[in-house]
mmCIF file of C-alpha atoms in Angstrom:
data_model
loop_
_atom_site.group_PDB
_atom_site.id
_atom_site.type_symbol
_atom_site.label_atom_id
_atom_site.label_comp_id
_atom_site.label_asym_id
_atom_site.label_seq_id
_atom_site.Cartn_x
_atom_site.Cartn_y
_atom_site.Cartn_z
ATOM 1 C CA MET A 1 -0.839 -25.965 3.087
ATOM 2 C CA ASN A 2 1.035 -23.278 5.018
ATOM 3 C CA ASP A 3 -0.674 -20.348 6.730
ATOM 4 C CA SER A 4 0.328 -17.859 4.039
ATOM 5 C CA ALA A 5 -1.061 -20.002 1.209
ATOM 6 C CA ARG A 6 -4.263 -20.676 3.149
ATOM 7 C CA ARG A 7 -4.724 -16.960 3.845
ATOM 8 C CA GLU A 8 -4.223 -16.165 0.154
ATOM 9 C CA GLN A 9 -6.683 -18.905 -0.848
ATOM 10 C CA ILE A 10 -9.305 -17.386 1.451
ATOM 11 C CA LEU A 11 -8.678 -13.880 0.132
ATOM 12 C CA GLU A 12 -8.935 -15.031 -3.486
ATOM 13 C CA ALA A 13 -12.213 -16.819 -2.758
ATOM 14 C CA ALA A 14 -13.591 -13.792 -0.924
ATOM 15 C CA ASP A 15 -12.498 -11.536 -3.766
ATOM 16 C CA ARG A 16 -14.394 -13.607 -6.331
ATOM 17 C CA LEU A 17 -17.534 -13.593 -4.188
ATOM 18 C CA LEU A 18 -17.356 -9.918 -3.279
ATOM 19 C CA ARG A 19 -16.925 -8.894 -6.917
ATOM 20 C CA HIS A 20 -19.992 -10.910 -7.835
ATOM 21 C CA TYR A 21 -22.310 -10.458 -4.833
ATOM 22 C CA GLY A 22 -20.866 -7.519 -2.891
ATOM 23 C CA PRO A 23 -19.957 -7.236 0.805
ATOM 24 C CA GLN A 24 -23.547 -7.172 2.045
ATOM 25 C CA LYS A 25 -24.575 -10.499 0.513
ATOM 26 C CA THR A 26 -21.359 -12.430 1.096
ATOM 27 C CA THR A 27 -20.982 -14.372 4.347
ATOM 28 C CA VAL A 28 -18.013 -16.035 6.011
ATOM 29 C CA ALA A 29 -19.693 -19.381 5.296
ATOM 30 C CA ASP A 30 -19.826 -18.439 1.590
ATOM 31 C CA VAL A 31 -16.134 -17.570 1.651
ATOM 32 C CA ALA A 32 -15.244 -20.826 3.391
ATOM 33 C CA ARG A 33 -17.231 -22.855 0.872
ATOM 34 C CA GLU A 34 -15.669 -21.012 -2.080
ATOM 35 C CA ALA A 35 -12.171 -21.470 -0.618
ATOM 36 C CA GLY A 36 -12.764 -25.147 0.127
ATOM 37 C CA VAL A 37 -12.026 -24.758 3.836
ATOM 38 C CA GLY A 38 -14.070 -24.842 7.013
ATOM 39 C CA VAL A 39 -15.627 -21.743 8.538
ATOM 40 C CA GLY A 40 -13.316 -22.139 11.541
ATOM 41 C CA THR A 41 -10.313 -22.013 9.223
ATOM 42 C CA VAL A 42 -11.472 -18.663 7.872
ATOM 43 C CA TYR A 43 -11.753 -17.379 11.439
ATOM 44 C CA LEU A 44 -8.218 -18.599 12.185
ATOM 45 C CA GLU A 45 -6.986 -16.206 9.515
ATOM 46 C CA PHE A 46 -9.452 -13.338 9.913
ATOM 47 C CA PRO A 47 -11.382 -12.281 13.015
ATOM 48 C CA SER A 48 -14.434 -11.248 10.963
ATOM 49 C CA LYS A 49 -15.859 -10.742 7.505
ATOM 50 C CA GLU A 50 -15.103 -7.044 7.924
ATOM 51 C CA ALA A 51 -11.398 -7.878 8.315
ATOM 52 C CA ILE A 52 -11.488 -9.719 4.987
ATOM 53 C CA VAL A 53 -13.328 -6.849 3.307
ATOM 54 C CA GLU A 54 -10.867 -4.307 4.719
ATOM 55 C CA GLU A 55 -7.838 -6.253 3.497
ATOM 56 C CA LEU A 56 -9.302 -6.614 0.015
ATOM 57 C CA SER A 57 -10.302 -2.955 -0.068
ATOM 58 C CA ARG A 58 -6.814 -1.909 1.025
ATOM 59 C CA SER A 59 -5.296 -4.060 -1.707
ATOM 60 C CA ARG A 60 -7.485 -2.286 -4.303
ATOM 61 C CA TYR A 61 -6.439 1.097 -2.997
ATOM 62 C CA GLU A 62 -2.798 -0.004 -2.996
ATOM 63 C CA VAL A 63 -3.058 -0.669 -6.745
ATOM 64 C CA VAL A 64 -4.329 2.883 -7.237
ATOM 65 C CA LEU A 65 -1.601 4.336 -5.031
ATOM 66 C CA ALA A 66 1.122 2.320 -6.786
ATOM 67 C CA SER A 67 -0.077 3.712 -10.133
ATOM 68 C CA MET A 68 0.078 7.242 -8.757
ATOM 69 C CA ARG A 69 3.556 6.718 -7.293
ATOM 70 C CA GLU A 70 4.821 5.390 -10.603
ATOM 71 C CA ALA A 71 3.499 8.476 -12.412
ATOM 72 C CA VAL A 72 5.062 10.833 -9.866
ATOM 73 C CA LYS A 73 8.551 9.390 -10.173
ATOM 74 C CA ALA A 74 8.612 9.730 -13.950
ATOM 75 C CA ASP A 75 11.951 11.484 -14.481
ATOM 76 C CA GLY A 76 12.328 14.059 -17.204
ATOM 77 C CA ARG A 77 8.804 15.393 -16.764
ATOM 78 C CA SER A 78 7.904 18.661 -15.124
ATOM 79 C CA TYR A 79 6.227 18.677 -11.735
ATOM 80 C CA GLY A 80 3.007 19.878 -13.343
ATOM 81 C CA GLU A 81 3.135 16.902 -15.725
ATOM 82 C CA ARG A 82 3.809 14.579 -12.791
ATOM 83 C CA LEU A 83 0.808 15.941 -10.901
ATOM 84 C CA VAL A 84 -1.462 15.454 -13.917
ATOM 85 C CA GLY A 85 0.117 12.051 -14.534
ATOM 86 C CA ALA A 86 -0.611 10.943 -10.963
ATOM 87 C CA LEU A 87 -4.235 12.072 -11.160
ATOM 88 C CA ASP A 88 -4.688 10.427 -14.569
ATOM 89 C CA ALA A 89 -3.070 7.216 -13.292
ATOM 90 C CA ARG A 90 -5.465 7.267 -10.354
ATOM 91 C CA LEU A 91 -8.480 7.569 -12.656
ATOM 92 C CA ARG A 92 -7.227 4.798 -14.978
ATOM 93 C CA ALA A 93 -6.592 2.490 -12.016
ATOM 94 C CA TYR A 94 -10.123 3.026 -10.732
ATOM 95 C CA PHE A 95 -11.585 2.288 -14.165
ATOM 96 C CA THR A 96 -9.430 -0.811 -14.631
ATOM 97 C CA GLN A 97 -10.463 -2.269 -11.304
ATOM 98 C CA ALA A 98 -14.117 -1.533 -11.955
ATOM 99 C CA ASN A 99 -14.059 -4.063 -14.782
ATOM 100 C CA GLY A 100 -13.784 -6.872 -12.236
ATOM 101 C CA GLY A 101 -17.459 -7.654 -11.722
ATOM 102 C CA ALA A 102 -20.841 -6.240 -10.824
ATOM 103 C CA HIS A 103 -19.723 -5.270 -7.322
ATOM 104 C CA ALA A 104 -16.022 -4.553 -7.960
ATOM 105 C CA CYS A 105 -16.527 -0.897 -7.012
ATOM 106 C CA ASP A 106 -18.043 -1.787 -3.643
ATOM 107 C CA LEU A 107 -14.540 -2.271 -2.261
ATOM 108 C CA PHE A 108 -13.877 1.400 -3.042
ATOM 109 C CA HIS A 109 -17.159 2.859 -1.942
ATOM 110 C CA CYS A 110 -19.933 1.385 0.170
ATOM 111 C CA GLY A 111 -21.344 1.728 3.666
ATOM 112 C CA SER A 112 -19.012 -0.885 5.134
ATOM 113 C CA PRO A 113 -16.866 0.404 8.023
ATOM 114 C CA ALA A 114 -14.042 -1.770 6.670
ATOM 115 C CA VAL A 115 -14.151 -0.032 3.279
ATOM 116 C CA LYS A 116 -14.330 3.360 4.979
ATOM 117 C CA SER A 117 -11.247 2.487 7.043
ATOM 118 C CA ALA A 118 -9.317 1.400 3.945
ATOM 119 C CA SER A 119 -10.452 4.546 2.145
ATOM 120 C CA GLU A 120 -9.249 6.799 4.966
ATOM 121 C CA ARG A 121 -5.854 5.127 5.032
ATOM 122 C CA PHE A 122 -5.592 5.534 1.244
ATOM 123 C CA TYR A 123 -6.532 9.213 1.486
ATOM 124 C CA GLN A 124 -3.773 9.819 4.032
ATOM 125 C CA GLU A 125 -1.166 8.146 1.819
ATOM 126 C CA GLU A 126 -2.466 9.881 -1.300
ATOM 127 C CA HIS A 127 -2.352 13.218 0.525
ATOM 128 C CA ALA A 128 1.235 12.622 1.654
ATOM 129 C CA LEU A 129 2.232 11.755 -1.921
ATOM 130 C CA LEU A 130 0.759 15.004 -3.264
ATOM 131 C CA VAL A 131 2.237 17.094 -0.446
ATOM 132 C CA ASP A 132 5.676 15.722 -1.273
ATOM 133 C CA LEU A 133 5.196 16.363 -4.997
ATOM 134 C CA LEU A 134 3.966 19.932 -4.425
ATOM 135 C CA ARG A 135 6.798 20.660 -2.003
ATOM 136 C CA GLN A 136 9.446 19.325 -4.406
ATOM 137 C CA GLY A 137 7.919 21.203 -7.334
ATOM 138 C CA THR A 138 7.929 24.439 -5.340
ATOM 139 C CA GLU A 139 11.543 23.913 -4.236
ATOM 140 C CA ALA A 140 12.496 23.305 -7.887
ATOM 141 C CA GLY A 141 10.794 26.581 -8.848
ATOM 142 C CA GLU A 142 8.278 24.893 -11.157
ATOM 143 C CA LEU A 143 5.286 25.168 -8.845
ATOM 144 C CA ASP A 144 4.163 28.039 -6.666
ATOM 145 C CA VAL A 145 2.555 26.492 -3.598
ATOM 146 C CA ALA A 146 2.892 28.357 -0.290
ATOM 147 C CA ALA A 147 1.147 25.684 1.792
ATOM 148 C CA PRO A 148 1.617 22.216 0.203
ATOM 149 C CA GLU A 149 -0.438 20.394 2.862
ATOM 150 C CA LEU A 150 -3.444 22.656 2.362
ATOM 151 C CA ALA A 151 -3.016 22.696 -1.419
ATOM 152 C CA ALA A 152 -2.955 18.880 -1.504
ATOM 153 C CA ARG A 153 -6.184 18.770 0.527
ATOM 154 C CA VAL A 154 -7.839 21.255 -1.832
ATOM 155 C CA ILE A 155 -6.696 19.343 -4.934
ATOM 156 C CA LEU A 156 -7.977 16.058 -3.532
ATOM 157 C CA ARG A 157 -11.280 17.693 -2.619
ATOM 158 C CA ALA A 158 -11.559 19.144 -6.133
ATOM 159 C CA TYR A 159 -10.894 15.717 -7.640
ATOM 160 C CA LYS A 160 -13.303 13.901 -5.319
ATOM 161 C CA SER A 161 -15.828 13.710 -8.147
ATOM 162 C CA PHE A 162 -13.242 11.705 -10.103
ATOM 163 C CA THR A 163 -13.400 8.792 -7.662
ATOM 164 C CA PRO A 164 -15.902 5.968 -7.150
ATOM 165 C CA PRO A 165 -18.846 5.932 -7.271
ATOM 166 C CA TRP A 166 -19.188 9.213 -9.184
ATOM 167 C CA ILE A 167 -16.882 8.285 -12.057
ATOM 168 C CA PHE A 168 -19.155 5.365 -12.909
ATOM 169 C CA MET A 169 -22.257 7.509 -13.283
ATOM 170 C CA GLU A 170 -21.196 8.900 -16.671
ATOM 171 C CA ALA A 171 -19.527 7.544 -19.779
ATOM 172 C CA ARG A 172 -15.802 7.013 -19.332
ATOM 173 C CA ASP A 173 -14.844 9.372 -22.180
ATOM 174 C CA GLU A 174 -16.946 12.143 -20.607
ATOM 175 C CA VAL A 175 -15.256 11.614 -17.230
ATOM 176 C CA GLU A 176 -11.831 11.745 -18.897
ATOM 177 C CA LYS A 177 -12.783 14.955 -20.737
ATOM 178 C CA LEU A 178 -13.969 16.578 -17.496
ATOM 179 C CA SER A 179 -10.823 15.430 -15.702
ATOM 180 C CA ALA A 180 -8.629 17.036 -18.378
ATOM 181 C CA ALA A 181 -10.551 20.296 -17.945
ATOM 182 C CA MET A 182 -10.022 20.066 -14.179
ATOM 183 C CA HIS A 183 -6.282 19.598 -14.754
ATOM 184 C CA ALA A 184 -6.124 22.893 -16.644
ATOM 185 C CA ILE A 185 -7.868 24.708 -13.791
ATOM 186 C CA VAL A 186 -5.730 23.146 -11.053
ATOM 187 C CA LEU A 187 -2.453 23.598 -12.912
ATOM 188 C CA GLY A 188 -3.306 27.251 -13.461
ATOM 189 C CA GLY A 189 -3.374 27.609 -9.689
ATOM 190 C CA VAL A 190 -0.135 25.820 -8.830
ATOM 191 C CA LEU A 191 2.289 26.478 -11.672
ATOM 192 C CA GLY A 192 5.141 28.822 -10.842
ATOM 193 C CA ARG A 193 4.794 32.340 -12.156
ATOM 194 C CA ARG A 194 7.510 33.300 -14.602
#
């Protein structure tokens, strides 16, 4: 087995365990056993359990970011529709990934420094995506945003309650209804005045 296949085998095993037991109760020995390799082999690929958790958390966030990017590049839609589409895609991606087990959400939100690191990296990329969208929408005359970097920060702060773990504390349809109401408020603040 080559290094790439072995690394993937370890990540898949860790993913199964983390979804079921969470980061706190999963050990490197558990991962090794689940992957069918020795503990030393796991350490050849990853310096620590936290490194495994961070890589898996980043991969979850990458799915969310890819969904948002796809919504943003939807040609033929206004910039306001693209903004709403990106935020809706983000919410759907979170909900989809939450269906992966009792602890699937732990890779988005828990006390682990590895998850916090992955989350911070995601936030930076998400922020850059929104800044670019707001800037383009303003240049096209569809949006009216004087400071896209600040506006993106404010929008992300406003939508913080539409991220894990908060979105899992209410029924999904209620979260979607509240998100739609938030869209109306946010769009009212960024749409170009005609």
